[in-house]
Coordinates of C-alpha atoms in Angstrom, one line a residue:
X1 CA -46.0 97.5 6.0
X2 CA -44.8 96.6 9.5
X3 CA -47.0 93.5 9.4
X4 CA -45.4 92.4 6.1
X5 CA -41.9 92.9 7.5
X6 CA -42.8 90.9 10.6
X7 CA -44.1 88.1 8.4
X8 CA -41.0 88.1 6.3
X9 CA -38.8 88.0 9.4
X10 CA -40.7 85.0 10.7
X11 CA -40.4 83.3 7.4
X12 CA -36.6 83.9 7.3
X13 CA -36.3 82.6 10.9
X14 CA -38.3 79.5 10.0
X15 CA -36.3 79.0 6.9
X16 CA -33.0 79.3 8.8
X17 CA -34.2 76.8 11.4
X18 CA -35.2 74.4 8.6
X19 CA -31.8 74.8 6.9
X20 CA -30.0 74.2 10.2
X21 CA -32.0 71.0 10.8
X22 CA -31.4 69.8 7.3
X23 CA -27.7 70.6 7.7
X24 CA -27.6 68.6 11.0
X25 CA -29.3 65.6 9.3
X26 CA -26.9 65.8 6.4
X27 CA -23.9 65.9 8.8
X28 CA -25.3 62.9 10.7
X29 CA -25.5 60.9 7.5
X30 CA -21.9 61.7 6.4
X31 CA -19.3 59.0 6.5
X32 CA -15.6 58.8 5.5
X33 CA -14.7 57.7 2.0
X34 CA -12.8 54.7 3.4
X35 CA -16.1 53.0 4.3
X36 CA -17.7 53.6 0.9
X37 CA -17.4 49.9 0.2
X38 CA -19.4 49.0 3.3
X39 CA -16.3 47.7 5.2
X40 CA -14.5 49.5 8.1
X41 CA -11.0 47.9 8.5
X42 CA -9.7 48.3 12.1
X43 CA -6.2 47.3 13.2
X44 CA -5.8 45.9 16.7
X45 CA -3.5 43.7 18.7
X46 CA -6.4 41.7 20.1
X47 CA -4.6 41.2 23.4
X48 CA -5.9 43.8 25.8
X49 CA -8.9 42.5 27.8
X50 CA -11.5 43.8 28.4
X51 CA -10.9 46.2 25.5
X52 CA -10.4 43.6 22.8
X53 CA -9.4 39.9 23.1
X54 CA -10.3 36.3 22.2
X55 CA -12.6 34.9 24.9
X56 CA -11.5 31.3 24.3
X57 CA -8.5 29.7 22.6
X58 CA -9.2 29.1 19.0
X59 CA -11.9 31.7 18.7
X60 CA -12.1 33.6 15.4
X61 CA -14.1 36.6 16.6
X62 CA -12.8 39.3 19.0
X63 CA -14.9 40.5 21.9
X64 CA -14.5 43.5 24.2
X65 CA -15.5 47.1 24.9
X66 CA -13.6 48.5 21.9
X67 CA -15.0 45.8 19.6
X68 CA -18.5 46.8 20.6
X69 CA -17.6 50.5 20.1
X70 CA -16.1 50.0 16.7
X71 CA -19.0 47.8 15.6
X72 CA -21.4 50.6 16.6
X73 CA -19.4 53.2 14.7
X74 CA -19.3 51.0 11.6
X75 CA -23.1 50.6 11.9
X76 CA -23.6 54.3 12.0
X77 CA -21.6 54.5 8.7
X78 CA -23.7 51.7 7.1
X79 CA -20.6 49.5 7.2
X80 CA -19.4 46.3 8.9
X81 CA -16.2 46.4 11.0
X82 CA -13.5 44.0 9.9
X83 CA -10.6 43.4 12.3
X84 CA -7.0 43.1 11.2
X85 CA -4.9 41.6 14.1
X86 CA -1.2 42.3 14.3
X87 CA 1.7 43.2 16.6
X88 CA 1.0 46.4 18.6
X89 CA 4.1 48.2 17.3
X90 CA 3.0 47.7 13.7
X91 CA -0.6 49.0 14.2
X92 CA 0.0 52.7 13.4
X93 CA 2.3 52.0 10.4
X94 CA -0.6 49.9 9.1
X95 CA -2.5 53.2 8.6
X96 CA 0.3 54.4 6.2
X97 CA 0.1 51.3 4.1
X98 CA -3.8 51.5 4.2
X99 CA -3.9 48.0 5.6
X100 CA -6.6 49.5 7.9
X101 CA -8.6 52.6 8.3
X102 CA -8.6 53.0 12.1
X103 CA -6.4 51.8 14.9
X104 CA -8.0 50.8 18.2
X105 CA -6.1 48.7 20.7
X106 CA -6.1 50.4 24.1
X107 CA -3.7 52.8 22.5
X108 CA -2.8 56.1 24.4
X109 CA -3.2 59.5 22.8
X110 CA 0.2 61.1 22.8
X111 CA 1.7 64.3 21.3
X112 CA 4.3 62.2 19.4
X113 CA 1.7 60.0 17.7
X114 CA -0.5 63.0 16.9
X115 CA 2.3 64.6 14.9
X116 CA 1.8 61.9 12.2
X117 CA -1.8 60.7 12.7
X118 CA -5.1 62.1 13.8
X119 CA -6.6 60.7 17.0
X120 CA -9.8 61.0 19.0
X121 CA -9.6 60.5 22.8
X122 CA -12.6 58.7 24.0
X123 CA -11.7 56.8 27.2
X124 CA -10.0 58.0 30.4
X125 CA -8.1 55.3 32.2
X126 CA -6.8 55.5 35.8
X127 CA -4.4 53.5 37.9
X128 CA -6.1 51.8 40.7
X129 CA -5.3 49.9 43.9
X130 CA -6.8 46.3 43.9
X131 CA -7.3 44.2 47.0
X132 CA -9.3 41.2 48.0
X133 CA -13.0 42.0 48.4
X134 CA -12.9 40.7 52.0
X135 CA -10.2 43.2 52.9
X136 CA -11.9 46.1 54.8
X137 CA -8.7 47.6 56.2
X138 CA -6.8 48.6 53.1
X139 CA -8.4 51.8 51.7
X140 CA -5.3 53.6 50.4
X141 CA -1.8 52.8 49.2
X142 CA -0.3 53.8 52.5
X143 CA -2.3 51.1 54.3
X144 CA -0.1 48.5 52.6
X145 CA 2.8 49.7 54.8
X146 CA 4.7 46.7 56.0
X147 CA 2.6 44.3 53.8
X148 CA 3.2 42.6 50.5
X149 CA 2.3 44.4 47.2
X150 CA 2.3 42.2 44.1
X151 CA 3.5 44.1 41.0
X152 CA 3.7 43.1 37.3
X153 CA 7.4 43.2 36.5
X154 CA 8.7 45.8 34.0
X155 CA 5.8 48.2 34.5
X156 CA 5.6 51.8 35.7
X157 CA 3.9 50.5 38.8
X158 CA 7.3 49.6 40.2
X159 CA 8.2 53.2 40.4
X160 CA 4.9 54.1 42.0
X161 CA 5.7 51.6 44.8
X162 CA 9.2 53.0 45.1
X163 CA 7.9 56.5 45.5
X164 CA 5.4 55.3 48.1
X165 CA 8.1 53.6 50.1
X166 CA 10.1 56.9 50.1
X167 CA 7.1 58.6 51.6
X168 CA 6.5 55.8 54.1
X169 CA 10.1 55.8 55.3
X170 CA 10.1 59.6 55.6
X171 CA 7.1 59.2 57.9
X172 CA 8.9 56.5 59.9
X173 CA 6.6 53.7 58.7
X174 CA 7.6 50.3 57.4
X175 CA 8.0 50.1 53.6
X176 CA 5.8 48.1 51.3
X177 CA 7.2 44.7 50.5
X178 CA 7.1 44.7 46.7
X179 CA 7.1 41.3 44.9
X180 CA 7.2 41.2 41.1
X181 CA 5.5 38.7 38.8
X182 CA 5.7 38.2 35.0
X183 CA 2.0 38.8 34.3
X184 CA -1.1 40.6 35.4
X185 CA -2.8 37.3 35.9
X186 CA 0.0 36.1 38.2
X187 CA -0.3 39.3 40.2
X188 CA -4.0 38.9 40.8
X189 CA -3.5 35.3 41.8
X190 CA -1.3 36.4 44.7
X191 CA -4.2 38.4 46.1
X192 CA -6.7 35.7 45.6
X193 CA -4.6 33.1 47.4
X194 CA -3.7 35.6 50.2
X195 CA 0.0 35.9 49.5
X196 CA -0.3 39.7 48.7
X197 CA -2.5 42.4 50.2
X198 CA -2.8 44.5 47.1
X199 CA -1.6 45.4 43.6
X200 CA -1.5 48.4 41.4
X201 CA -2.8 48.2 37.9
X202 CA -5.0 50.0 35.2
X203 CA -8.7 50.2 35.9
X204 CA -9.3 48.3 32.6
X205 CA -7.2 45.4 33.7
X206 CA -8.9 45.4 37.1
X207 CA -12.3 45.4 35.5
X208 CA -11.5 42.3 33.4
X209 CA -10.0 40.4 36.4
X210 CA -13.1 41.3 38.4
X211 CA -15.3 39.9 35.7
X212 CA -13.4 36.6 35.8
X213 CA -13.8 36.2 39.6
X214 CA -17.0 38.0 40.6
X215 CA -17.1 39.2 44.2
X216 CA -13.5 38.3 44.9
X217 CA -11.7 41.6 44.2
X218 CA -12.2 45.2 45.2
X219 CA -10.9 48.7 44.1
X220 CA -10.6 50.8 47.3
X221 CA -8.5 53.6 45.8
X222 CA -8.2 55.3 42.4
X223 CA -5.2 57.5 41.6
X224 CA -5.8 61.0 40.3
X225 CA -3.7 60.8 37.2
X226 CA -5.5 59.8 34.0
X227 CA -4.4 58.7 30.5
X228 CA -6.7 58.8 27.5
X229 CA -7.1 55.9 25.1
X230 CA -8.0 56.9 21.6
X231 CA -8.8 55.8 18.0
X232 CA -6.3 56.8 15.4
X233 CA -6.8 57.4 11.7
X234 CA -4.8 58.9 8.8
X235 CA -4.5 62.7 8.8
X236 CA -7.8 64.2 7.5
X237 CA -9.7 67.0 9.1
X238 CA -12.9 65.8 7.5
X239 CA -12.6 62.2 8.5
X240 CA -11.5 63.1 12.0
X241 CA -14.6 65.2 12.4
X242 CA -16.9 62.4 11.2
X243 CA -15.3 60.0 13.6
X244 CA -15.7 62.5 16.4
X245 CA -19.4 63.0 15.6
X246 CA -19.9 59.2 15.6
X247 CA -18.3 58.9 19.0
X248 CA -20.2 61.8 20.4
X249 CA -23.5 60.4 19.1
X250 CA -22.9 57.1 20.8
X251 CA -22.1 58.9 24.0
X252 CA -25.2 61.1 23.8
X253 CA -27.5 58.2 23.0
X254 CA -26.4 56.2 26.1
X255 CA -25.0 53.4 24.0
X256 CA -21.5 54.1 25.2
X257 CA -22.6 53.9 28.9
X258 CA -24.4 50.6 28.2
X259 CA -21.1 49.2 26.8
X260 CA -19.2 50.4 29.9
X261 CA -21.7 48.6 32.2
X262 CA -21.5 45.4 30.1
X263 CA -17.7 45.3 30.5
X264 CA -17.7 46.3 34.2
X265 CA -15.8 49.5 33.4
X266 CA -16.1 52.8 35.3
X267 CA -19.3 54.6 34.3
X268 CA -17.4 57.9 33.9
X269 CA -14.6 56.5 31.8
X270 CA -15.9 58.0 28.5
X271 CA -16.7 61.4 30.0
X272 CA -13.6 62.9 28.3
X273 CA -13.1 65.7 25.8
X274 CA -12.8 64.4 22.2
X275 CA -10.5 67.3 21.3
X276 CA -6.7 67.2 21.6
X277 CA -4.5 70.2 22.4

């Protein structure tokens, strides 16, 4: 009798394992209803290199890290990604009108946005200090004391420099000479021609500029604070879970890491929690 019970127990365990495996396989094959027609519509501004942008004037196809990511997600759902380009401020409302199924445009995950839409964090972006690659003396923001810091006008980086100057003055050191410019490209140019010692920008922007001028720029310092970029979709617990599974599968397979390397982005950028509080 004991032998029969043992055999029955083994059969039940084996059956349970088989059911679990089949359940996982079924979950892996699930896809949202909005891609049932074989097309995944993604809204983006198309103006945030290296996340998504047109490589050359007149190009019809977007390139970038997020483009590769969305193409890979679409492939996992047996679909093809179709990109709908529009103004950044109109991207999330496009979900309401069903003009698109997902929004991906270097867009931050914020509590206010999550009140109305579902979002999956997938990329942690940091603020960094950028210098010329030949500069071996500037290793931290305080090392720019008494020197020129080029800053993109109208950004939060201006406050970072102001706070740094408060600290420097309190320590009896010369303040940073902040000079503002209208664009990120203009800021980087000041470093390349030697008019500025450093700038502060996002690691994504720095990565793109470093791809453009290989060997000319360096990131000697990364700030602690991090902000998460995410992919947004209409409120749906089921669809959100399937998007989360697709992102996690790409991370687990190493495909996400390969994309980071391709676009010169930090190798740990996608090591973020895909849940939101």
